[in-house]
Short mmCIF file of C-alpha atoms in Angstrom, two decimals:
data_model
loop_
_atom_site.label_atom_id
_atom_site.label_comp_id
_atom_site.label_asym_id
_atom_site.label_seq_id
_atom_site.Cartn_x
_atom_site.Cartn_y
_atom_site.Cartn_z
CA UNK A 27 -6.14 -30.37 0.16
CA UNK A 28 -6.60 -26.95 -1.38
CA UNK A 29 -8.81 -25.84 1.50
CA UNK A 30 -9.12 -27.34 4.95
CA UNK A 31 -11.19 -26.90 8.13
CA UNK A 32 -9.14 -25.22 10.77
CA UNK A 33 -8.82 -26.60 14.23
CA UNK A 34 -8.48 -23.41 16.34
CA UNK A 35 -7.51 -24.76 19.62
CA UNK A 36 -4.14 -23.19 21.00
CA UNK A 37 -1.18 -25.16 19.97
CA UNK A 38 0.99 -26.68 22.74
CA UNK A 39 4.29 -25.04 22.90
CA UNK A 40 6.84 -27.21 21.24
CA UNK A 41 10.42 -26.01 22.06
CA UNK A 42 12.19 -29.14 20.71
CA UNK A 43 11.72 -31.21 17.64
CA UNK A 44 10.71 -34.20 19.73
CA UNK A 45 7.79 -32.34 21.12
CA UNK A 46 6.42 -32.11 17.54
CA UNK A 47 7.27 -35.77 16.48
CA UNK A 48 4.32 -37.82 15.19
CA UNK A 49 4.38 -41.44 14.46
CA UNK A 50 4.64 -41.97 10.79
CA UNK A 51 2.48 -44.66 9.00
CA UNK A 52 4.07 -46.96 6.44
CA UNK A 53 5.66 -44.99 3.57
CA UNK A 54 4.07 -45.08 0.08
CA UNK A 55 5.63 -46.98 -2.71
CA UNK A 56 8.48 -44.78 -4.18
CA UNK A 57 6.92 -45.41 -7.62
CA UNK A 58 3.65 -43.73 -6.60
CA UNK A 59 5.04 -40.73 -4.86
CA UNK A 60 5.15 -37.52 -6.86
CA UNK A 61 6.78 -34.17 -6.19
CA UNK A 62 4.54 -31.66 -4.68
CA UNK A 63 3.55 -28.66 -6.82
CA UNK A 64 5.78 -25.56 -6.14
CA UNK A 65 2.78 -23.17 -6.30
CA UNK A 66 -0.58 -22.50 -4.77
CA UNK A 67 -1.76 -20.83 -8.07
CA UNK A 68 -2.07 -17.25 -6.75
CA UNK A 69 -3.15 -14.87 -9.55
CA UNK A 70 -0.86 -11.99 -8.28
CA UNK A 71 2.11 -14.15 -7.17
CA UNK A 72 1.93 -17.36 -9.17
CA UNK A 73 5.16 -18.78 -7.85
CA UNK A 74 4.40 -18.20 -4.14
CA UNK A 75 3.39 -21.15 -1.90
CA UNK A 76 3.57 -24.81 -2.33
CA UNK A 77 0.89 -27.39 -2.84
CA UNK A 78 0.63 -31.14 -1.89
CA UNK A 79 0.74 -30.54 1.86
CA UNK A 80 -0.42 -28.19 4.51
CA UNK A 81 1.38 -26.81 7.61
CA UNK A 82 -0.55 -27.15 10.87
CA UNK A 83 2.18 -25.62 13.14
CA UNK A 84 5.43 -23.75 13.14
CA UNK A 85 8.01 -23.46 15.94
CA UNK A 86 10.66 -20.85 15.27
CA UNK A 87 13.69 -21.02 17.53
CA UNK A 88 15.68 -17.83 16.61
CA UNK A 89 18.96 -16.55 18.43
CA UNK A 90 20.40 -13.08 17.74
CA UNK A 91 24.05 -12.33 18.05
CA UNK A 92 24.56 -8.62 18.80
CA UNK A 93 28.17 -8.87 17.81
CA UNK A 94 27.89 -10.38 14.46
CA UNK A 95 24.20 -9.09 14.09
CA UNK A 96 23.40 -12.51 12.62
CA UNK A 97 20.56 -14.78 13.32
CA UNK A 98 20.90 -18.52 14.05
CA UNK A 99 17.66 -20.40 13.73
CA UNK A 100 15.62 -23.66 13.53
CA UNK A 101 12.19 -23.89 12.04
CA UNK A 102 10.20 -26.86 12.98
CA UNK A 103 7.00 -27.57 10.83
CA UNK A 104 4.19 -29.97 11.46
CA UNK A 105 2.92 -30.76 7.96
CA UNK A 106 0.22 -33.14 6.66
CA UNK A 107 0.53 -34.56 3.18
CA UNK A 108 -2.43 -34.12 0.92
CA UNK A 109 -1.04 -36.71 -1.65
CA UNK A 110 1.69 -39.30 -1.82
CA UNK A 111 4.79 -37.17 -1.98
CA UNK A 112 8.27 -37.95 -3.12
CA UNK A 113 9.35 -34.37 -2.50
CA UNK A 114 7.98 -31.27 -1.02
CA UNK A 115 9.18 -27.75 -1.06
CA UNK A 116 9.10 -24.60 1.07
CA UNK A 117 9.49 -21.04 0.09
CA UNK A 118 13.10 -19.82 1.18
CA UNK A 119 15.15 -16.88 0.05
CA UNK A 120 18.45 -15.63 1.56
CA UNK A 121 18.66 -18.33 4.10
CA UNK A 122 21.82 -20.37 4.58
CA UNK A 123 20.30 -23.86 5.21
CA UNK A 124 22.54 -26.28 7.04
CA UNK A 125 20.45 -29.30 7.55
CA UNK A 126 16.93 -30.65 6.90
CA UNK A 127 15.26 -33.62 8.74
CA UNK A 128 11.88 -35.04 7.88
CA UNK A 129 10.09 -37.42 10.51
CA UNK A 130 13.48 -37.57 12.32
CA UNK A 131 15.58 -38.72 9.32
CA UNK A 132 18.11 -36.60 7.41
CA UNK A 133 16.54 -35.43 4.10
CA UNK A 134 18.28 -34.34 0.80
CA UNK A 135 17.69 -30.76 -0.13
CA UNK A 136 18.51 -28.14 -2.60
CA UNK A 137 17.88 -24.43 -3.08
CA UNK A 138 16.49 -23.39 -6.48
CA UNK A 139 15.43 -19.80 -6.90
CA UNK A 140 13.00 -19.13 -4.00
CA UNK A 141 12.21 -22.82 -3.20
CA UNK A 142 13.65 -25.23 -0.78
CA UNK A 143 13.27 -28.63 -2.22
CA UNK A 144 13.30 -31.49 0.20
CA UNK A 145 13.41 -35.12 -0.48
CA UNK A 146 12.54 -37.28 2.49
CA UNK A 147 14.42 -40.54 3.12
CA UNK A 148 11.14 -42.25 1.91
CA UNK A 149 8.04 -40.91 0.26
CA UNK A 150 5.24 -39.61 2.36
CA UNK A 151 1.85 -41.10 2.18
CA UNK A 152 -1.35 -39.18 1.63
CA UNK A 153 -2.61 -37.91 4.95
CA UNK A 154 0.65 -38.72 6.77
CA UNK A 155 1.69 -36.08 9.23
CA UNK A 156 5.44 -35.52 9.92
CA UNK A 157 7.79 -32.92 11.29
CA UNK A 158 10.10 -31.01 9.03
CA UNK A 159 13.20 -29.52 10.91
CA UNK A 160 15.30 -26.90 9.03
CA UNK A 161 18.42 -25.56 10.70
CA UNK A 162 19.66 -22.40 9.06
CA UNK A 163 21.23 -18.90 9.53
CA UNK A 164 20.42 -15.39 8.17
CA UNK A 165 21.81 -11.96 7.84
CA UNK A 166 19.07 -9.35 8.33
CA UNK A 167 21.36 -6.81 6.40
CA UNK A 168 21.65 -9.03 3.35
CA UNK A 169 20.71 -7.45 0.01
CA UNK A 170 18.04 -9.42 -1.71
CA UNK A 171 15.41 -8.95 -4.40
CA UNK A 172 12.93 -8.48 -1.71
CA UNK A 173 13.18 -8.87 2.13
CA UNK A 174 11.14 -8.85 5.27
CA UNK A 175 14.16 -7.99 7.66
CA UNK A 176 14.37 -4.46 8.98
CA UNK A 177 17.72 -3.98 10.49
CA UNK A 178 17.83 -1.55 13.51
CA UNK A 179 20.76 -0.31 15.49
CA UNK A 180 19.97 -2.69 18.34
CA UNK A 181 18.50 -5.57 16.47
CA UNK A 182 15.75 -6.04 13.98
CA UNK A 183 12.01 -6.25 13.26
CA UNK A 184 10.32 -7.80 10.29
CA UNK A 185 7.71 -6.74 7.64
CA UNK A 186 6.75 -9.87 5.64
CA UNK A 187 3.80 -8.62 3.75
CA UNK A 188 3.01 -9.66 1.06
CA UNK A 189 5.50 -12.21 -0.13
CA UNK A 190 8.71 -12.04 2.00
CA UNK A 191 8.15 -14.11 5.24
CA UNK A 192 10.37 -16.71 3.55
CA UNK A 193 13.40 -14.41 3.81
CA UNK A 194 13.10 -14.91 7.52
CA UNK A 195 12.04 -18.60 7.93
CA UNK A 196 11.32 -21.34 5.44
CA UNK A 197 7.52 -21.74 5.06
CA UNK A 198 4.60 -22.26 2.83
CA UNK A 199 4.50 -18.51 2.34
CA UNK A 200 0.84 -17.82 1.38
CA UNK A 201 -2.18 -16.65 3.57
CA UNK A 202 -4.27 -19.57 2.37
CA UNK A 203 -2.08 -21.99 4.68
CA UNK A 204 -2.51 -20.45 8.05
CA UNK A 205 -0.98 -22.23 10.92
CA UNK A 206 -0.45 -22.06 14.77
CA UNK A 207 2.96 -20.52 15.72
CA UNK A 208 5.19 -20.83 18.77
CA UNK A 209 8.48 -18.80 18.99
CA UNK A 210 11.57 -19.02 21.10
CA UNK A 211 13.57 -15.83 20.74
CA UNK A 212 17.13 -15.76 22.31
CA UNK A 213 18.92 -12.48 22.76
CA UNK A 214 21.94 -11.19 24.72
CA UNK A 215 21.79 -9.29 27.91
CA UNK A 216 20.23 -5.92 27.68
CA UNK A 217 17.87 -6.72 24.69
CA UNK A 218 14.37 -8.14 24.60
CA UNK A 219 12.89 -10.45 22.09
CA UNK A 220 9.28 -10.25 21.14
CA UNK A 221 6.95 -12.12 18.76
CA UNK A 222 3.35 -12.32 17.74
CA UNK A 223 1.11 -13.90 20.33
CA UNK A 224 1.45 -13.80 24.10
CA UNK A 225 4.43 -14.46 26.31
CA UNK A 226 4.32 -17.87 27.86
CA UNK A 227 7.84 -18.13 29.55
CA UNK A 228 11.15 -16.46 30.01
CA UNK A 229 14.34 -18.26 30.65
CA UNK A 230 17.68 -16.86 31.96
CA UNK A 231 20.41 -18.81 30.27
CA UNK A 232 23.79 -19.56 31.93
CA UNK A 233 25.62 -17.54 29.39
CA UNK A 234 23.75 -14.30 30.32
CA UNK A 235 21.27 -14.52 27.45
CA UNK A 236 17.60 -14.54 27.81
CA UNK A 237 15.05 -16.80 25.84
CA UNK A 238 11.47 -15.48 25.46
CA UNK A 239 8.79 -17.91 24.35
CA UNK A 240 5.59 -16.79 22.77
CA UNK A 241 2.54 -18.67 21.53
CA UNK A 242 -0.21 -17.73 19.11
CA UNK A 243 -3.80 -18.47 20.39
CA UNK A 244 -5.09 -18.11 16.92
CA UNK A 245 -3.41 -19.33 13.62
CA UNK A 246 -1.40 -16.82 11.75
CA UNK A 247 -0.72 -16.21 8.04
CA UNK A 248 3.08 -16.20 7.32
CA UNK A 249 2.81 -12.65 6.07
CA UNK A 250 1.54 -11.56 9.52
CA UNK A 251 4.29 -12.94 11.68
CA UNK A 252 6.31 -10.51 13.80
CA UNK A 253 9.54 -11.14 15.49
CA UNK A 254 11.72 -8.26 16.85
CA UNK A 255 14.87 -7.98 18.88
CA UNK A 256 15.84 -4.60 20.51
CA UNK A 257 16.20 -2.39 23.55
CA UNK A 258 12.57 -2.30 24.39
CA UNK A 259 10.24 -1.56 27.28
CA UNK A 260 6.94 -3.42 27.29
CA UNK A 261 4.07 -1.17 28.15
CA UNK A 262 0.97 -3.18 29.46
CA UNK A 263 -2.40 -1.51 29.80
CA UNK A 264 -6.02 -2.59 30.01
CA UNK A 265 -8.30 -2.52 26.84
CA UNK A 266 -12.08 -2.97 26.66
CA UNK A 267 -13.50 -5.94 28.51
CA UNK A 268 -10.18 -6.71 30.09
CA UNK A 269 -8.32 -7.29 26.71
CA UNK A 270 -4.69 -6.94 27.54
CA UNK A 271 -2.82 -4.41 25.39
CA UNK A 272 0.75 -4.64 25.02
CA UNK A 273 3.08 -2.18 23.41
CA UNK A 274 6.62 -2.77 22.42
CA UNK A 275 8.57 0.42 22.55
CA UNK A 276 12.25 1.46 22.02
CA UNK A 277 13.37 2.36 25.39
CA UNK A 278 14.66 5.78 24.42
CA UNK A 279 11.37 6.66 22.84
CA UNK A 280 8.95 5.43 25.37
CA UNK A 281 8.00 8.78 26.98
CA UNK A 282 7.57 10.62 23.71
CA UNK A 283 5.43 7.91 22.11
CA UNK A 284 3.20 7.54 25.18
CA UNK A 285 0.37 9.94 23.95
CA UNK A 286 -0.01 7.83 20.68
CA UNK A 287 0.05 4.53 22.63
CA UNK A 288 -2.56 5.67 25.04
CA UNK A 289 -5.05 6.21 22.14
CA UNK A 290 -5.58 2.29 21.54
CA UNK A 291 -8.19 1.46 24.25
CA UNK A 292 -10.65 4.05 22.77
CA UNK A 293 -9.91 2.86 19.25
CA UNK A 294 -10.62 -0.80 20.15
CA UNK A 295 -13.83 0.13 21.93
CA UNK A 296 -15.14 2.09 18.96
CA UNK A 297 -14.36 -0.74 16.58
CA UNK A 298 -15.72 -3.52 18.79
CA UNK A 299 -19.17 -1.57 18.63
CA UNK A 300 -19.19 -2.18 14.93
CA UNK A 301 -17.31 -5.45 14.37
CA UNK A 302 -17.60 -7.37 17.55
CA UNK A 303 -15.20 -8.64 20.12
CA UNK A 304 -11.51 -8.12 19.33
CA UNK A 305 -10.42 -11.35 17.68
CA UNK A 306 -7.08 -11.99 19.27
CA UNK A 307 -5.54 -12.48 22.70
CA UNK A 308 -3.71 -9.01 22.67
CA UNK A 309 -3.04 -6.05 20.69
CA UNK A 310 -0.38 -3.34 20.71
CA UNK A 311 1.98 -1.08 18.81
CA UNK A 312 5.56 -1.73 17.82
CA UNK A 313 7.31 1.47 16.87
CA UNK A 314 10.41 0.28 14.89
CA UNK A 315 13.58 1.56 16.33
CA UNK A 316 14.78 3.17 12.97
CA UNK A 317 14.53 6.64 11.62
CA UNK A 318 15.69 5.35 8.12
CA UNK A 319 13.17 6.52 5.60
CA UNK A 320 13.98 3.43 3.44
CA UNK A 321 13.74 0.90 6.20
CA UNK A 322 10.29 -0.05 4.90
CA UNK A 323 7.88 1.46 2.36
CA UNK A 324 4.92 2.05 4.62
CA UNK A 325 3.77 3.88 7.76
CA UNK A 326 2.10 0.95 9.51
CA UNK A 327 1.92 -2.69 8.91
CA UNK A 328 -0.65 -5.14 10.60
CA UNK A 329 1.55 -8.01 11.80
CA UNK A 330 -0.67 -10.05 14.02
CA UNK A 331 -1.21 -8.82 17.48
CA UNK A 332 1.44 -6.04 17.03
CA UNK A 333 1.21 -3.21 14.46
CA UNK A 334 4.70 -2.15 13.23
CA UNK A 335 5.02 1.69 12.87
CA UNK A 336 7.61 4.16 11.77
CA UNK A 337 8.11 5.87 15.06
CA UNK A 338 8.09 9.47 13.95
CA UNK A 339 4.54 9.11 12.46
CA UNK A 340 3.23 8.37 15.96
CA UNK A 341 4.71 11.53 17.46
CA UNK A 342 2.06 13.80 15.63
CA UNK A 343 -1.18 15.07 17.16
CA UNK A 344 -4.06 12.62 17.40
CA UNK A 345 -6.00 14.13 14.38
CA UNK A 346 -3.10 13.27 12.23
CA UNK A 347 -2.71 9.75 13.29
CA UNK A 348 -5.92 8.50 14.76
CA UNK A 349 -7.57 7.56 11.39
CA UNK A 350 -4.59 5.54 10.27
CA UNK A 351 -4.32 3.88 13.68
CA UNK A 352 -7.95 2.77 13.17
CA UNK A 353 -7.01 1.52 9.73
CA UNK A 354 -4.27 -0.69 11.00
CA UNK A 355 -6.57 -1.94 14.00
CA UNK A 356 -9.30 -2.97 11.61
CA UNK A 357 -6.68 -5.27 9.90
CA UNK A 358 -7.10 -7.30 12.93
CA UNK A 359 -10.33 -8.28 11.62
CA UNK A 360 -10.11 -7.91 7.84
CA UNK A 361 -6.71 -9.31 6.89
CA UNK A 362 -5.63 -11.07 9.94
CA UNK A 363 -8.57 -13.09 11.46
CA UNK A 364 -9.85 -13.39 7.99
CA UNK A 365 -6.95 -13.56 5.59
CA UNK A 366 -7.12 -13.35 1.77
CA UNK A 367 -7.43 -16.67 -0.06
CA UNK A 368 -5.69 -15.08 -3.03
CA UNK A 369 -3.68 -11.81 -3.28
CA UNK A 370 -6.26 -10.47 -5.60
CA UNK A 371 -8.60 -10.34 -2.61
CA UNK A 372 -6.48 -7.72 -0.99
CA UNK A 373 -9.40 -5.15 -1.38
CA UNK A 374 -11.18 -7.02 1.29
CA UNK A 375 -8.21 -6.13 3.71
CA UNK A 376 -7.51 -2.48 2.56
CA UNK A 377 -11.00 -1.54 1.46
CA UNK A 378 -12.45 -2.35 4.97
CA UNK A 379 -9.49 -0.78 6.74
CA UNK A 380 -9.91 2.52 4.88
CA UNK A 381 -13.71 2.28 5.09
CA UNK A 382 -13.75 2.22 8.93
CA UNK A 383 -10.64 4.29 9.25
CA UNK A 384 -12.50 7.07 7.33
CA UNK A 385 -15.77 6.65 9.18
CA UNK A 386 -13.82 7.21 12.51
CA UNK A 387 -12.01 10.26 10.98
CA UNK A 388 -15.41 11.85 10.02
CA UNK A 389 -17.15 11.08 13.09
CA UNK A 390 -14.32 12.81 15.02
CA UNK A 391 -14.77 15.91 12.81
CA UNK A 392 -11.29 15.64 11.27
CA UNK A 393 -10.80 16.75 7.78
CA UNK A 394 -9.14 14.28 5.32
CA UNK A 395 -6.31 14.92 2.96
CA UNK A 396 -8.54 16.49 0.46
CA UNK A 397 -10.08 18.87 2.96
CA UNK A 398 -13.45 16.78 3.10
CA UNK A 399 -15.29 16.13 6.20
CA UNK A 400 -17.90 13.38 5.22
CA UNK A 401 -17.90 9.87 3.86
CA UNK A 402 -20.48 10.99 1.16
CA UNK A 403 -18.16 13.84 0.04
CA UNK A 404 -15.13 11.57 -0.27
CA UNK A 405 -17.12 8.79 -2.02
CA UNK A 406 -18.41 11.31 -4.49
CA UNK A 407 -14.83 12.50 -5.30
CA UNK A 408 -13.81 8.90 -5.51
CA UNK A 409 -16.61 7.93 -7.74
CA UNK A 410 -15.74 10.50 -10.34
CA UNK A 411 -12.21 9.05 -10.57
CA UNK A 412 -13.66 5.55 -11.10
CA UNK A 413 -13.34 4.98 -14.95
CA UNK A 414 -9.67 6.44 -14.91
CA UNK A 415 -8.65 4.24 -11.95
CA UNK A 416 -10.13 1.18 -13.66
CA UNK A 417 -8.28 1.93 -16.81
CA UNK A 418 -4.86 2.67 -15.31
CA UNK A 419 -4.97 0.18 -12.32
CA UNK A 420 -7.48 -2.30 -13.31
CA UNK A 421 -10.73 -3.27 -11.56
CA UNK A 422 -10.94 -3.23 -7.78
CA UNK A 423 -10.49 -7.07 -7.48
CA UNK A 424 -8.25 -7.69 -10.41
CA UNK A 425 -4.85 -6.39 -9.49
CA UNK A 426 -1.38 -7.54 -10.71
CA UNK A 427 1.95 -7.45 -8.72
CA UNK A 428 2.85 -4.00 -9.90
CA UNK A 429 -0.49 -2.24 -8.97
CA UNK A 430 -1.39 -4.54 -6.01
CA UNK A 431 -1.06 -1.68 -3.49
CA UNK A 432 -2.50 1.12 -5.68
CA UNK A 433 -5.25 3.34 -4.22
CA UNK A 434 -7.72 1.20 -6.31
CA UNK A 435 -7.37 -1.50 -3.51
CA UNK A 436 -7.87 1.04 -0.70
CA UNK A 437 -10.25 3.90 -1.83
CA UNK A 438 -11.60 1.79 -4.67
CA UNK A 439 -12.48 -0.97 -2.18
CA UNK A 440 -14.18 1.75 0.07
CA UNK A 441 -16.27 2.88 -2.95
CA UNK A 442 -17.45 -0.94 -3.49
CA UNK A 443 -18.45 -1.22 0.33
CA UNK A 444 -20.19 2.17 0.26
CA UNK A 445 -22.12 1.18 -2.79
CA UNK A 446 -23.20 -2.15 -1.17
CA UNK A 447 -24.34 -0.14 1.98
CA UNK A 448 -26.29 2.22 -0.33
CA UNK A 449 -27.76 -0.96 -2.05
CA UNK A 450 -28.80 -2.89 1.00
CA UNK A 451 -29.16 -0.22 3.78
CA UNK A 452 -26.89 0.26 6.87
CA UNK A 453 -28.41 -2.38 9.07
CA UNK A 454 -28.21 -5.27 6.46
CA UNK A 455 -24.68 -4.06 5.61
CA UNK A 456 -23.64 -4.34 9.21
CA UNK A 457 -25.20 -7.92 9.26
CA UNK A 458 -23.11 -8.84 6.40
CA UNK A 459 -19.92 -7.59 7.79
CA UNK A 460 -20.49 -9.47 11.10
CA UNK A 461 -21.61 -12.63 9.29
CA UNK A 462 -18.42 -12.67 7.00
CA UNK A 463 -15.99 -12.04 10.05
CA UNK A 464 -17.71 -14.94 12.01
CA UNK A 465 -17.95 -17.60 9.07
CA UNK A 466 -14.32 -17.15 8.19
CA UNK A 467 -12.71 -16.40 11.43
CA UNK A 468 -9.22 -17.73 11.80
CA UNK A 469 -9.22 -18.87 8.13
CA UNK A 470 -9.03 -17.39 4.65
CA UNK A 471 -11.73 -15.99 2.37
CA UNK A 472 -12.11 -15.00 -1.25
CA UNK A 473 -14.12 -12.26 -3.02
CA UNK A 474 -16.53 -14.97 -4.01
CA UNK A 475 -16.99 -15.84 -0.33
CA UNK A 476 -17.81 -12.11 0.55
CA UNK A 477 -20.33 -12.03 -2.26
CA UNK A 478 -21.99 -15.21 -1.21
CA UNK A 479 -22.41 -13.86 2.40
CA UNK A 480 -23.76 -10.52 1.09
CA UNK A 481 -26.34 -12.46 -0.98
CA UNK A 482 -27.40 -14.71 1.84
CA UNK A 483 -27.69 -12.08 4.54
CA UNK A 484 -29.43 -9.54 2.31
CA UNK A 485 -31.81 -12.15 1.03
CA UNK A 486 -31.17 -11.00 -2.60
CA UNK A 487 -28.57 -12.26 -5.05
CA UNK A 488 -25.94 -9.44 -4.87
CA UNK A 489 -23.54 -11.27 -7.28
CA UNK A 490 -24.27 -9.23 -10.38
CA UNK A 491 -24.15 -6.06 -8.48
CA UNK A 492 -20.92 -6.65 -6.75
CA UNK A 493 -19.26 -8.26 -9.68
CA UNK A 494 -19.83 -5.14 -11.79
CA UNK A 495 -18.34 -3.02 -8.93
CA UNK A 496 -15.37 -5.36 -8.43
CA UNK A 497 -14.58 -6.63 -11.98
CA UNK A 498 -16.13 -4.20 -14.29
CA UNK A 499 -14.21 -1.91 -16.49
CA UNK A 500 -16.71 0.84 -16.17
CA UNK A 501 -18.01 2.43 -12.96
CA UNK A 502 -21.70 1.33 -12.33
CA UNK A 503 -24.22 3.96 -11.13
CA UNK A 504 -24.22 4.53 -7.41
CA UNK A 505 -27.37 3.55 -5.57
CA UNK A 506 -28.99 6.59 -4.04
CA UNK A 507 -26.85 9.02 -5.95
CA UNK A 508 -28.29 9.20 -9.50
CA UNK A 509 -26.61 12.66 -9.85
CA UNK A 510 -23.09 11.44 -9.39
CA UNK A 511 -21.08 11.41 -12.55
CA UNK A 512 -17.74 9.85 -13.64
CA UNK A 513 -15.13 12.05 -15.12
CA UNK A 514 -14.21 10.79 -18.69
CA UNK A 515 -11.00 9.08 -18.94
CA UNK A 516 -8.08 11.19 -19.98
CA UNK A 517 -4.83 9.30 -20.83
CA UNK A 518 -2.65 11.95 -19.31
CA UNK A 519 -4.11 11.64 -15.98
CA UNK A 520 -2.08 10.00 -13.24
CA UNK A 521 -2.50 6.46 -12.02
CA UNK A 522 -4.45 6.14 -8.81
CA UNK A 523 -1.59 5.93 -6.48
CA UNK A 524 -0.79 9.25 -4.84
CA UNK A 525 2.62 7.95 -3.84
CA UNK A 526 5.46 6.23 -5.81
CA UNK A 527 4.67 2.94 -7.49
CA UNK A 528 5.38 0.07 -5.12
CA UNK A 529 4.54 2.06 -2.11
CA UNK A 530 2.12 0.54 0.41
CA UNK A 531 1.12 4.07 1.68
CA UNK A 532 -1.88 4.64 -0.41
CA UNK A 533 -4.42 4.55 2.36
CA UNK A 534 -6.86 7.46 2.48
CA UNK A 535 -6.45 7.55 6.17
CA UNK A 536 -2.97 8.99 5.96
#
């Protein structure tokens, strides 16, 4: 059950536990059931995720109280056991769990570290599909070791990447286990609730509150979920080929932000010419209604169908924001549609996002942060830094938790893609990109998967070439540029990140 074939038909909206109930086969003998492993074996976050089952669907029913600023919620999960299970676990941190039910029966539970251990009334059989219903509450302002909550004056947004979705809802918090999502977000009068996917219904409740229900057309990795509450206006506009575009904008900022929001249709059109049709049912921006510099440690974050932004960033001129807007848009393809199988595969997300973001910048004639105007010039500069970055931040595809978001995953990833394009030619490189996106659409893929597609499409074994670039401790020679040289390693040189350690803002498109 480590990997599975995705069924990508839209999930039916299930607003109640009963709508998810599945008839359970006879339970396994208690003596044969074993606890499910509390890890998926990720090399960067070894404690993240849980094995022994897979989640096929989540329904999150979340109600926000504007007076207490607390959240009351129920998470309903449809799970299939991959083995006989006497116990399963979910990732959960900072959630006040009230009750847990499995297959309609009350289950025993305990919270240990960042795990919610659940013992059903009887063990689950291999291939048995059941519902798990967790009722809980949460405080978006609670201080935790890490959190996805972004409190705002009028509600909240969330930023789950990479390992914090389980501070918002109990889940199997790893991109390997993507699932269908539906949401019911209930808010008091004067506020709107919005989530990933598309709006399927709005219900005015007797007490003056409103419930907004959303459904994802495609599966979502937990780290890509967006749920937000606030005083918003929803701005709809048409994208290429009739793609609905939806921006979720703080009402007081709507006019000022309009010039940035209006850029999206042309950005989508440019990218579709290179990577094919946009992979989701909608796209848009969510400028978070907070000016707190510490609200989150990035400028933009690619939650699925909505990119979360610091609002003041979007108030700048197009040449200052367009390249990074493209970076975030590219994540709809690399990172969202095709998610990393392991967090060590992050370079596939960030390298591709910076690659196309920089191409867009240079095509528009905008200089980058170094004053350079061509991809070749930027790659020559990056190439010279290669050995130093490999020493201080590790190879491109071998990060650890501390350096996961260093520039090595961003610009270092771009350098790998540039080298491959130099090796196989632009036409074959484009074919590799399209084949990879098509083959792993709505699922997760590894670095090995990318190497295999590159070899297959190019007709030549690229494994040695790409492994040297991705895992080598020395920077290989650049095809087509025998004159390029690598600066010798100097121990006093800075590590590759240009911003403080831990920051996600190391994109070359900023």
